[in-house]
Coordinates of C-alpha atoms and ligand atoms in Angstrom, one line a residue:
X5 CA 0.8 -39.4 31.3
X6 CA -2.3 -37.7 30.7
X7 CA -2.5 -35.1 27.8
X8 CA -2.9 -32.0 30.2
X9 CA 0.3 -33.4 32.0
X10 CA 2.4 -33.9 28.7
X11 CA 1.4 -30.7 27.8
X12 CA 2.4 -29.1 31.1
X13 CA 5.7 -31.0 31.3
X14 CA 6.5 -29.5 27.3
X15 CA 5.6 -25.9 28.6
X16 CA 7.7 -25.9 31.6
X17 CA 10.6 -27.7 29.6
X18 CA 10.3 -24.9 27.1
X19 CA 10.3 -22.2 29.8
X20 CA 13.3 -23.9 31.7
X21 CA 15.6 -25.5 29.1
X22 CA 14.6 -23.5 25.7
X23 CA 12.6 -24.9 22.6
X24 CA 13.0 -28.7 22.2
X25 CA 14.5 -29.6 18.7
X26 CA 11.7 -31.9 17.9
X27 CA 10.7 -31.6 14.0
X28 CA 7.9 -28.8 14.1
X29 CA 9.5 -27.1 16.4
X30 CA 12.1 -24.2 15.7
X31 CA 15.4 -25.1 16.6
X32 CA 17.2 -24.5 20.1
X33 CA 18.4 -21.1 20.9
X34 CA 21.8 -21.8 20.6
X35 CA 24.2 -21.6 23.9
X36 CA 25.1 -18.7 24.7
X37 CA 28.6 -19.8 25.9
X38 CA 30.3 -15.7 27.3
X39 CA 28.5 -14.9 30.6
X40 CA 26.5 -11.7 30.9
X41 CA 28.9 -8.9 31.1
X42 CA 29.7 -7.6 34.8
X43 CA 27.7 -4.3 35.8
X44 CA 30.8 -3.5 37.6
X45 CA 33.3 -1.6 35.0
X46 CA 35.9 -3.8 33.7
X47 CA 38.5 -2.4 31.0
X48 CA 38.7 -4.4 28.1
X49 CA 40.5 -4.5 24.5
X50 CA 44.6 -3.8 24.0
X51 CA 47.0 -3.1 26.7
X52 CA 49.3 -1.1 24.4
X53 CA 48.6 1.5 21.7
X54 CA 51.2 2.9 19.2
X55 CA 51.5 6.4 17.9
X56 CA 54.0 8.7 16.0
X57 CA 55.6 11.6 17.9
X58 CA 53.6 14.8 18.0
X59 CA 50.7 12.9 15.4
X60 CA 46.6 13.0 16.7
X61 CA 45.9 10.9 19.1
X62 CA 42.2 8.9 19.8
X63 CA 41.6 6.3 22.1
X64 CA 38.1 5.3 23.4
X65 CA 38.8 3.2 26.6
X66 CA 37.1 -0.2 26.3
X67 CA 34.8 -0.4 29.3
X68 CA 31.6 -2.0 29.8
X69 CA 29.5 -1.8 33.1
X70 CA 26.9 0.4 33.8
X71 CA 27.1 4.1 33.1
X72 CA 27.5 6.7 33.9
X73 CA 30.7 5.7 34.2
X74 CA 33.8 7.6 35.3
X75 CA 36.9 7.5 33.7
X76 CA 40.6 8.8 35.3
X77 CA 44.0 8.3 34.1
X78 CA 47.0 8.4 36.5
X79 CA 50.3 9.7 34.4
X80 CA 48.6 10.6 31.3
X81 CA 51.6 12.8 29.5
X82 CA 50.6 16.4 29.7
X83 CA 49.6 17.1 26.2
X84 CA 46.8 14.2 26.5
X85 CA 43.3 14.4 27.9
X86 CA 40.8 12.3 28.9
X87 CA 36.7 12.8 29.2
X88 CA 36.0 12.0 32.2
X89 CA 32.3 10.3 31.1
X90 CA 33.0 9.2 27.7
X91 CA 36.4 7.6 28.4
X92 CA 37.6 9.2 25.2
X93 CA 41.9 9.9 25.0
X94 CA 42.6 13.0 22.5
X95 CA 45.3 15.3 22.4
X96 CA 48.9 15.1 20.6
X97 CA 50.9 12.2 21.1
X98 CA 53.9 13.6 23.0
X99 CA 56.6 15.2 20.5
X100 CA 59.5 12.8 21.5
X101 CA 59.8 9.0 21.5
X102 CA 59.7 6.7 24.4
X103 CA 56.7 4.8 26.2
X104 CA 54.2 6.2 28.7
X105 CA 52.7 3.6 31.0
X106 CA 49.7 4.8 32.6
X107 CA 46.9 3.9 35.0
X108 CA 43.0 3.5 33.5
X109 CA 40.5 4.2 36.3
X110 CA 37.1 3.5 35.6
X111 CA 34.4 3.9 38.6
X112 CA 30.2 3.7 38.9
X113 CA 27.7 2.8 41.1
X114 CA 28.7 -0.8 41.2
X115 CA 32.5 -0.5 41.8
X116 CA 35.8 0.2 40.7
X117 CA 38.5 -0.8 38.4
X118 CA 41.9 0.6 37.1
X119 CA 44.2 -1.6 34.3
X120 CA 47.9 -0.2 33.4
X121 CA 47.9 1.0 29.6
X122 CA 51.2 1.1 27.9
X123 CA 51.4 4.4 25.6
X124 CA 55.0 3.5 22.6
X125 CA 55.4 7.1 21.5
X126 CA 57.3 5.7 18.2
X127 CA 57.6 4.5 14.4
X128 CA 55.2 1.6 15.2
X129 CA 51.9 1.6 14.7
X130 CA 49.3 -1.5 15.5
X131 CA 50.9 -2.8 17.7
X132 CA 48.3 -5.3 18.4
X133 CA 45.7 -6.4 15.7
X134 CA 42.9 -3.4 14.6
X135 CA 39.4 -4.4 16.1
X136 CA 36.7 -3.2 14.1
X137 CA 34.0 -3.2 11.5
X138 CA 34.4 -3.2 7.1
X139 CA 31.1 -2.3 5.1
X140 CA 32.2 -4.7 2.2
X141 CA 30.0 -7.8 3.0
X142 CA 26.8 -6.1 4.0
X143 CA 27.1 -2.8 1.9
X144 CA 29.0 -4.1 -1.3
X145 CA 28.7 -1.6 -4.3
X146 CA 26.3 0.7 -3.0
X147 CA 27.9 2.5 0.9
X148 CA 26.3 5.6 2.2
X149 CA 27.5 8.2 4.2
X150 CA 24.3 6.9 6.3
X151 CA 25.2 3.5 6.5
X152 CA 28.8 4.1 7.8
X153 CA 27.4 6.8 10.5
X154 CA 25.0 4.2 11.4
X155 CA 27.6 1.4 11.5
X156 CA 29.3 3.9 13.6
X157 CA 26.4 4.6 15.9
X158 CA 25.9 0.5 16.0
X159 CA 29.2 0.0 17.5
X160 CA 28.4 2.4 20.4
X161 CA 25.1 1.2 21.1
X162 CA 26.1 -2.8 20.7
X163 CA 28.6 -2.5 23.3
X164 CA 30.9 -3.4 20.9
X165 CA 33.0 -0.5 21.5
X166 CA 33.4 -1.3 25.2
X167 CA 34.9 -4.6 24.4
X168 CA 38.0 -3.0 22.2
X169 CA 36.3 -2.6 18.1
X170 CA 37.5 0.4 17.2
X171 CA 37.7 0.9 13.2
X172 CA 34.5 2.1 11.3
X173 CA 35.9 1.0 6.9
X174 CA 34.1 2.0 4.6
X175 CA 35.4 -0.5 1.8
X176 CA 34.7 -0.1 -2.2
X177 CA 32.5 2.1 -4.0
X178 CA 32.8 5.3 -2.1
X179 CA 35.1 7.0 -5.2
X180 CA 33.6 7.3 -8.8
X181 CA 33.2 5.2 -11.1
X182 CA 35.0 6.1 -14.3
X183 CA 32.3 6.4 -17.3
X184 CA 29.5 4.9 -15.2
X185 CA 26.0 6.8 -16.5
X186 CA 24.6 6.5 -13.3
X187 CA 23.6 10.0 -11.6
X188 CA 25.1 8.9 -8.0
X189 CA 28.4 7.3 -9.4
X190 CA 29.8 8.7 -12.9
X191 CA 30.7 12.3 -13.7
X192 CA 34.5 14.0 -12.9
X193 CA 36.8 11.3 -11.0
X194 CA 38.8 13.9 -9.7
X195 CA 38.7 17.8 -9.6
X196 CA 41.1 20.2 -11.7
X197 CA 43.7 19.9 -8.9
X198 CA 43.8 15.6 -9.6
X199 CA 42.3 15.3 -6.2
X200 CA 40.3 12.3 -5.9
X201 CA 36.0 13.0 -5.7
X202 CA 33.6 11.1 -3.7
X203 CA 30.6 10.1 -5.2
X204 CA 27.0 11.8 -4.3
X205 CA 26.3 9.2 -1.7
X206 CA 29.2 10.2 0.5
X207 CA 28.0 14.0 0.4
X208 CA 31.1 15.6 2.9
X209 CA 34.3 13.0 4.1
X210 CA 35.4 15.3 6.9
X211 CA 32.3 15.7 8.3
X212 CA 32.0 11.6 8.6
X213 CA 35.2 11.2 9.7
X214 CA 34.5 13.7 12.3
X215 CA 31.3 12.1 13.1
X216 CA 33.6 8.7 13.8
X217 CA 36.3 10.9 15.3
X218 CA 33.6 12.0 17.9
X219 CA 32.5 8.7 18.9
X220 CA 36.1 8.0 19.8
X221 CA 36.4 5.8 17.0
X222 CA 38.9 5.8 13.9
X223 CA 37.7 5.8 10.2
X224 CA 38.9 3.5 7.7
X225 CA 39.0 3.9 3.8
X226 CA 39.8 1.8 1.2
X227 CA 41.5 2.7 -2.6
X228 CA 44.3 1.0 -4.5
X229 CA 47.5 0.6 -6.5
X230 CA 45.5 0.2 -10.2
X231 CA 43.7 2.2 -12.3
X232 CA 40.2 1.0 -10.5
X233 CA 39.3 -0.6 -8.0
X234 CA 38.1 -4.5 -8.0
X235 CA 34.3 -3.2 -8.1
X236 CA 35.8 -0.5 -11.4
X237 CA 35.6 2.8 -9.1
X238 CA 38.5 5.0 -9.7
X239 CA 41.6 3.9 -7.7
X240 CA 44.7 5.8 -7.3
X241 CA 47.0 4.5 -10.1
X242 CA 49.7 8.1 -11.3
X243 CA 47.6 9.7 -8.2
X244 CA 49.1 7.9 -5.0
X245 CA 50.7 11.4 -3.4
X246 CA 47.1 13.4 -4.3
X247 CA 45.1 10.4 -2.5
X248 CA 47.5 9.8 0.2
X249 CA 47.2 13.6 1.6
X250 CA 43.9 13.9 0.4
X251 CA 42.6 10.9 2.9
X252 CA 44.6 12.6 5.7
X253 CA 42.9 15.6 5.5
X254 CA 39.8 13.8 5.1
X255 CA 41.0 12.6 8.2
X256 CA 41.3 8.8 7.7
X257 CA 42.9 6.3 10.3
X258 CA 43.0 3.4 8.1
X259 CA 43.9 2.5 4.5
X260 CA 43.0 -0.9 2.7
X261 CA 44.7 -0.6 -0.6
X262 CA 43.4 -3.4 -2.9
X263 CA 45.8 -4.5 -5.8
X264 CA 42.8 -5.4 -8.1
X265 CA 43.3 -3.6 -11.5
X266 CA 47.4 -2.9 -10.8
X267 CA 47.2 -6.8 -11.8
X268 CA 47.1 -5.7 -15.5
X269 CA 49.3 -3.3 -15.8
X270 CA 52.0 -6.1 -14.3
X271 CA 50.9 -9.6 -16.3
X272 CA 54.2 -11.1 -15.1
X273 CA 54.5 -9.5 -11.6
X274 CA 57.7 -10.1 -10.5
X275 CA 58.2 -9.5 -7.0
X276 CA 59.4 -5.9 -7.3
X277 CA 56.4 -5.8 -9.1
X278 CA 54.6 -6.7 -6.6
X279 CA 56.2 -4.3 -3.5
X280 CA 56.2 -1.6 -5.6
X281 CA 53.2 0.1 -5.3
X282 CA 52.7 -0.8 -1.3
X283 CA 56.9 0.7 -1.3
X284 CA 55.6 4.2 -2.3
X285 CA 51.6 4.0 -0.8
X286 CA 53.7 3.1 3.1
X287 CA 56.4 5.6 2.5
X288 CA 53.6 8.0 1.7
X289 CA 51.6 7.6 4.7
X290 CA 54.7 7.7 7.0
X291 CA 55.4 11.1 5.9
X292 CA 51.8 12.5 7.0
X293 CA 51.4 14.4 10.1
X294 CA 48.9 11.9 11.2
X295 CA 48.6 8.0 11.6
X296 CA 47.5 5.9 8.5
X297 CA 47.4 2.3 9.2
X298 CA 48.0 0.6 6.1
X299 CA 46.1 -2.0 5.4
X300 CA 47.9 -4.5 2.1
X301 CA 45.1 -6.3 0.2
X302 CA 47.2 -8.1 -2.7
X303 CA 46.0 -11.9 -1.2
X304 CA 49.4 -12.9 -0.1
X305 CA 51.2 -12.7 -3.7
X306 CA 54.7 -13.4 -3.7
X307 CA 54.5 -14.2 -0.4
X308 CA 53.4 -11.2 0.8
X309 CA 54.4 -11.9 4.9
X310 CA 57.7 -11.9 4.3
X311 CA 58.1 -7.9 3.5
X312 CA 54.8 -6.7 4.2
X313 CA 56.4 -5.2 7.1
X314 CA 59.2 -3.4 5.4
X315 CA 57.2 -1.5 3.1
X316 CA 55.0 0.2 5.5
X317 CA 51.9 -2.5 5.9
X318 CA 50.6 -2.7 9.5
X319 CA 48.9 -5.8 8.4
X320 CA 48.4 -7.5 5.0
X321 CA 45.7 -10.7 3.6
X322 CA 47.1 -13.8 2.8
X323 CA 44.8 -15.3 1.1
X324 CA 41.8 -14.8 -1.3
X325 CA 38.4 -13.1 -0.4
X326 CA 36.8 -15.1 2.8
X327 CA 33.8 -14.5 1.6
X328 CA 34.4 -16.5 -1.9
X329 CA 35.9 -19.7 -0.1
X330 CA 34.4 -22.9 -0.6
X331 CA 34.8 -25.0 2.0
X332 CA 34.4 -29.8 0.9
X333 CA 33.5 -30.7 4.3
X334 CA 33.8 -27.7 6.1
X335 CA 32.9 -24.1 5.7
X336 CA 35.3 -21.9 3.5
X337 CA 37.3 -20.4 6.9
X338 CA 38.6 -23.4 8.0
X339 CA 41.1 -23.5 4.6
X340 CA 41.4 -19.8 4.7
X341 CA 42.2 -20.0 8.5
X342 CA 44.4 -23.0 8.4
X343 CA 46.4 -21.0 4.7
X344 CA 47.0 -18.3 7.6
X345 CA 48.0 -20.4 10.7
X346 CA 51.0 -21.7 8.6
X347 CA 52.1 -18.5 8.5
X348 CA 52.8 -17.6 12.6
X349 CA 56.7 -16.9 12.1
X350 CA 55.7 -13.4 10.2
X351 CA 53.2 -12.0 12.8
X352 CA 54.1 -9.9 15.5
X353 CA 53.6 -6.2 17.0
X354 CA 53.1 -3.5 14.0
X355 CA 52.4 -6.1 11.2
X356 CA 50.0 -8.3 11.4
X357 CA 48.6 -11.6 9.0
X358 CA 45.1 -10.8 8.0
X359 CA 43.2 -14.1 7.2
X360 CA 39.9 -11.3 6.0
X361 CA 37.0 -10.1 8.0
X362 CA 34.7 -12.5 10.6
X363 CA 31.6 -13.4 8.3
X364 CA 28.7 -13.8 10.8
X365 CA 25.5 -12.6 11.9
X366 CA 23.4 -11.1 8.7
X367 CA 25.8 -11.1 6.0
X368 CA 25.5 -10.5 2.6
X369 CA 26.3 -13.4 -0.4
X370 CA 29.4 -12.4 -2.2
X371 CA 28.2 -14.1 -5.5
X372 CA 24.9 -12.5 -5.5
X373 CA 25.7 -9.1 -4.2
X374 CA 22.7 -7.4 -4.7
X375 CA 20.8 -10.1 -2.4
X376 CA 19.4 -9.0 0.8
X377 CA 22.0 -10.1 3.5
X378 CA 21.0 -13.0 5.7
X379 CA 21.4 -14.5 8.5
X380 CA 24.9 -17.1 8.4
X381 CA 24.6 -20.4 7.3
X382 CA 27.7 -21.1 10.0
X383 CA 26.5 -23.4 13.0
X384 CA 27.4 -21.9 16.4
X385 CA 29.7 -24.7 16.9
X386 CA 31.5 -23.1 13.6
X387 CA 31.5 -19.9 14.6
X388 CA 32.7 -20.4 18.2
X389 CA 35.6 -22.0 16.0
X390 CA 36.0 -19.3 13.6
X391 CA 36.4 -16.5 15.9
X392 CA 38.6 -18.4 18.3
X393 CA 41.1 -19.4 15.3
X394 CA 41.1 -15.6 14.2
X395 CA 42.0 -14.8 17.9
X396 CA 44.4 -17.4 18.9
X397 CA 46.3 -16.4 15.1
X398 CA 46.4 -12.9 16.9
X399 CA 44.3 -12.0 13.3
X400 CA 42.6 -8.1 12.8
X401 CA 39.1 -8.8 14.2
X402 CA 37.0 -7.4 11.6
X403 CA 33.5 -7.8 11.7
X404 CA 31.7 -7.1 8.2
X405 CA 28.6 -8.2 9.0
X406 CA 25.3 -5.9 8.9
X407 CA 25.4 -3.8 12.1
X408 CA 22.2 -2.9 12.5
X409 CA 21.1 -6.6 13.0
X410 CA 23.4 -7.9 15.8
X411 CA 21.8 -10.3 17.8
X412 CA 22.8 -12.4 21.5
X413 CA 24.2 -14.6 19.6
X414 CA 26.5 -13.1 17.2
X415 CA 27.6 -10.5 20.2
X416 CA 28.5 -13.3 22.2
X417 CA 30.7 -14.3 19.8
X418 CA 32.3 -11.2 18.9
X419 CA 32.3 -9.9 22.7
X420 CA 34.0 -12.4 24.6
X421 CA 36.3 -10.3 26.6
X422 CA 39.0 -13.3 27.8
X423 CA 38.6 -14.5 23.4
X424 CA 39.8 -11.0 22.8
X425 CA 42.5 -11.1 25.2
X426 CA 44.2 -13.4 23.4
X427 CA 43.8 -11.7 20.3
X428 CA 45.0 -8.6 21.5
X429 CA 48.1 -10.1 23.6
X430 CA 50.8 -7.8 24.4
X431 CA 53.5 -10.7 23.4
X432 CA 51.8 -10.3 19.6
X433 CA 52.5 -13.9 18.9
X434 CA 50.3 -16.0 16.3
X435 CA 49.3 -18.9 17.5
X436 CA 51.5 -22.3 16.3
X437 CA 50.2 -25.6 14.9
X438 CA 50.7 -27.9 17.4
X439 CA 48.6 -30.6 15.3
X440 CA 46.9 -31.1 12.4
X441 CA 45.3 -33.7 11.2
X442 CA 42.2 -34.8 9.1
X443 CA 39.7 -34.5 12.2
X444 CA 41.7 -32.2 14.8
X445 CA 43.6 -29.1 14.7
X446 CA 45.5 -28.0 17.8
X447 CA 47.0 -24.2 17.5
X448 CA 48.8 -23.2 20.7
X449 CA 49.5 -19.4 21.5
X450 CA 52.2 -18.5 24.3
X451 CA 50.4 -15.3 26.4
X452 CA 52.9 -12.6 27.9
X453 CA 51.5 -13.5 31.1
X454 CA 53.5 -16.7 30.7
X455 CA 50.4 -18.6 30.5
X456 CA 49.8 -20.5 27.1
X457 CA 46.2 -20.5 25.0
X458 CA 45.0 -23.9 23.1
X459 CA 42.4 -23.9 21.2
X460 CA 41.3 -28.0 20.7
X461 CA 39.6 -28.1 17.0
X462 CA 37.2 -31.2 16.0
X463 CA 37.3 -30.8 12.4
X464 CA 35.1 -34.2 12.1
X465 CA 31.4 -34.6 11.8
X466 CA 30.8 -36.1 15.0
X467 CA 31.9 -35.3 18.3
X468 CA 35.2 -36.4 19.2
X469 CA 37.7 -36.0 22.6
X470 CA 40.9 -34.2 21.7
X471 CA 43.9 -33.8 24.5
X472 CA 46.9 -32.4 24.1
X473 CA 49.9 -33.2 26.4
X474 CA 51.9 -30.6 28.2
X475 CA 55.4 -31.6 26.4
X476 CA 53.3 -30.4 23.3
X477 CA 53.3 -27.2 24.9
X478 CA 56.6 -27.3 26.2
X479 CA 55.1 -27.7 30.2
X480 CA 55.6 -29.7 32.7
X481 CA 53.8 -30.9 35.8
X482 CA 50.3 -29.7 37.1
X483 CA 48.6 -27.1 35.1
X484 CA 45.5 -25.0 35.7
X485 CA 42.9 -25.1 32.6
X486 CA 40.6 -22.3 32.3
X487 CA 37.8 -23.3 29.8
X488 CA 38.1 -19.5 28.2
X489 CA 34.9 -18.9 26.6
X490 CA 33.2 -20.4 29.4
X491 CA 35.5 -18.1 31.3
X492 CA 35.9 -20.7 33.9
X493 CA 38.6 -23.0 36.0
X494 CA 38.2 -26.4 34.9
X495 CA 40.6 -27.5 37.5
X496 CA 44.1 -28.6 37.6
X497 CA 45.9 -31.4 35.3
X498 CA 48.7 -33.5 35.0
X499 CA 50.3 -33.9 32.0
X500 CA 47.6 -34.0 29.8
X501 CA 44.4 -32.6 29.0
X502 CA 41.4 -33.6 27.1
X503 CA 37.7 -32.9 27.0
X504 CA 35.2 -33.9 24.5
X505 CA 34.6 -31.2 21.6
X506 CA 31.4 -31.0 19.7
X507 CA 31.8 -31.5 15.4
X508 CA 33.4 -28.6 13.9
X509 CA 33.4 -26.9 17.0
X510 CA 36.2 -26.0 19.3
X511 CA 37.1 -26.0 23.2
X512 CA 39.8 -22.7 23.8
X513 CA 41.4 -23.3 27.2
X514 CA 44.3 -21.1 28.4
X515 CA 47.0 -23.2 30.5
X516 CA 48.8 -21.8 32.7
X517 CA 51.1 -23.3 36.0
X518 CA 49.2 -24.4 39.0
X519 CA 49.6 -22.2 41.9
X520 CA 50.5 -23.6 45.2
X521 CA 48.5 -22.8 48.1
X522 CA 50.0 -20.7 50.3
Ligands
GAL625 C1 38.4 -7.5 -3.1 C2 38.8 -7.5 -1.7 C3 37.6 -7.5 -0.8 C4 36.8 -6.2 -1.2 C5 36.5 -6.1 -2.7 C6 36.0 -4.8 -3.0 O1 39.5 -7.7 -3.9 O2 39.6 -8.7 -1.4 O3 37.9 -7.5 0.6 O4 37.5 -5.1 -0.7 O5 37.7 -6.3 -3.4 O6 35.7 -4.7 -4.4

């Protein structure tokens, strides 16, 4: 070949297949495995929504397609309303318990779509896993007022709010930090009254939380049992009733109550020790006149899925901070998500296993907090992985990376509308290890549609084929595969299916019977 032609043939193969990973060269754009979302409206995110009788309620209808978009809801109980262009549920939850299934109608220029929603006017709340966004990994010691309105803002504009993220937490280092001689953080923890006092960077709480409230999103903040906090801001230790009613007027959705410093005061920490605390913090927030989700942040001490449910958590870690893992041969998630896949008999509607946030994108390094975040050292192949172990566990979907740098990539991860499905499942079952073994991991999730997901891990270095066999799945006969992130029919099987899966990366496939034609 001439040079002219080389150099044409490179051109159009960079135009047509992306950047060849020859050294010099940047490496390949990584696939982009979710197709482009429809411009048609499609309704996205949970299928059921919990509240308490008579308490606030806020929903923002996951939609995306193009706006304007116009939103209707067929059977909405009378002391509900919707917006008609922002698709935003307020009102008061109706004052007496029972379940309200109504009709989501969402229409533009390209089409139409409606989806049943199923409204549980009851004690339950999260009834399937919160989708949303914590400040700890990008913001660490130092959140602003700004940050969270712009993580807020961030969530709108992404599209990630169309696709079902909901929660905007603002994690440590709002409160004040007990003898700290820095202008913005020391001075008066708490006012005359014992009433707990942001610091300067978080100028007016209601006035955020209204901000988020506006959006149709739910705030989130975060204190604990001790003394202080894990980064020494004042926690709410001899204060729980004060902070309790003083985040509900604040107008908080969401507590993370960190066990940190309550450590100490309990060296041996028995294990009504241990529930103590999270006892009286969940009996608290169930005697507010507005939902608190409570989340328990204690790392899964004494076993904490066992009774996490009976003293008021909606969903509780069980392991260490994500962030900290180190992984030998794989990335610290696999052992924190593998810890938490053990775990499926304790999961279920209102209470949840939290394995910690999704770490991707720009994130910042947890040893070196005051390092600029940057962009994940996870391959795609891992993070296709990641977030398809967190949603086949039926795990909160927390993103806490920066929100102001989300790119293709990272949003095709996150926004996978059929990946969230199976997070979000109305059954509320964690996925079950099927298999695990050195090089694969098979977790299996049964889908209220009767259909099962499987996600097919290759924990090896090289690529590898993994199959599973329908009597692990407890089905016979010919199956239909659906390759999930591709969101497309791979065809029907008998007995067995296998595909090749790329190192450390995963295929998700949902199974379901084959239909006959009629
Ligand atoms: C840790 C917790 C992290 C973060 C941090 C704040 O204990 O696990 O998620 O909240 O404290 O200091």
């Amino acid at each position: 070949m001439t040079r002219i032609l080389k150099c044409l043939v490179l051109i159009a193969s960079i135009v047509f297949l992306g950047l060849p990973s020859t050294p010099g060269f940047a490496q390949s754009v990584p696939e982009l495995l979710t197709p482009k979302t429809p411009l048609t409206p499609q309704i996205n995110g949970p299928k059921v929504y919990g509240v308490r009788p008579g308490h606030p309620f806020l929903y923002r209808i996951p939609c995306t397609g193009t706006r304007p978009m116009h939103f209707s809801v067929k059977n909405l109980p009378a002391s509900l309303k919707v917006d008609e262009l922002s698709g935003i549920i307020s009102g008061n939850a109706p004052a007496e318990k029972g379940e309200f299934v109504v009709t989501i109608e969402a229409a533009n220029s390209m089409g139409k779509t409606a989806r049943t929603f199923k409204i549980v006017v009851g004690d339950k709340l999260g009834l399937t896993p919160q989708m949303g966004w914590n400040g700890w990994y990008t913001l660490y010691d130092h959140p602003t007022d700004s940050d969270i309105r712009k993580a807020a803002d961030a969530m709108i504009a992404s599209g990630m709010a169309d696709y079902g993220y909901q929660f905007v937490d603002i994690d440590d280092a709002w409160a004040r930090k007990p003898g700290s001689t820095d202008a913005e953080l020391g001075g008066q923890v708490r006012d005359e009254a014992g009433n707990i006092l942001p610091n300067v960077r978080f100028p007016s709480m209601p006035s955020l939380t209204q901000y988020i409230h506006s959006l149709g999103l739910k705030a989130g903040i975060y204190s604990g049992p001790g003394p202080l906090t894990c980064a020494k801001f004042e926690a709410s230790y001899r204060h729980e009733d004060a902070d309790a009613h003083q985040f509900n007027k604040w107008g908080f959705d969401l507590l993370k109550y960190d066990m940190c410093s309550y450590r100490n005061l309990v060296k041996e920490g028995n294990l009504d020790d241990l529930q103590k605390p999270y006892k009286l913090m969940g009996s608290l927030l169930k005697e507010l006149d507005r939902d608190i989700v409570l989340n328990m942040c204690q790392y899964g001490e004494g076993d904490v899925w066992k009774w996490g449910r009976q003293v008021g958590g909606t969903s509780w870690r069980t392991t260490g901070d994500l962030g900290l893992a180190v992984g030998d041969s794989l990335p610290g998630f696999y052992s924190v998500g593998l810890a938490n896949a053990a775990l499926d008999a304790y999961a279920g509607p209102g209470g949840w296993n939290d394995p910690d946030y999704i770490l991707i994108g720009t994130v910042g390094d947890a040893n070196n907090r005051t390092a600029p975040p940057k962009a994940t050292s996870l391959t795609p192949e891992e993070q296709y992985s990641y977030m398809s172990m967190w949603s086949l566990m039926a795990s909160p979907l927390l993103f806490s990376g920066d929100m102001a740098k989300l790119d293709d990539f990272t949003l095709n991860i996150l926004c996978n509308s059929e990946v969230i499905d199976i997070d979000q499942d109305l059954l509320g079952k964690q996925g079950k290890i099927l298999r695990k073994t050195s090089l694969e991991l098979i977790l299996a999730k049964p889908l209220e549609d009767g259909s099962i997901a499987v996600g097919l891990f290759n924990l090896g270095k090289a690529p590898r084929t993994i199959s599973v066999d329908w009597k692990e799945i407890e089905k016979r006969g010919r199956m239909q595969v659906r390759d999930v992130w591709r969101q497309k029919d791979l065809g029907k099987f008998d007995d067995t299916f296998g595909t090749a899966v790329p190192a450390h990366g995963v295929v998700l496939v949902k199974v379901e019977p084959a239909r006959r034609k009629l």
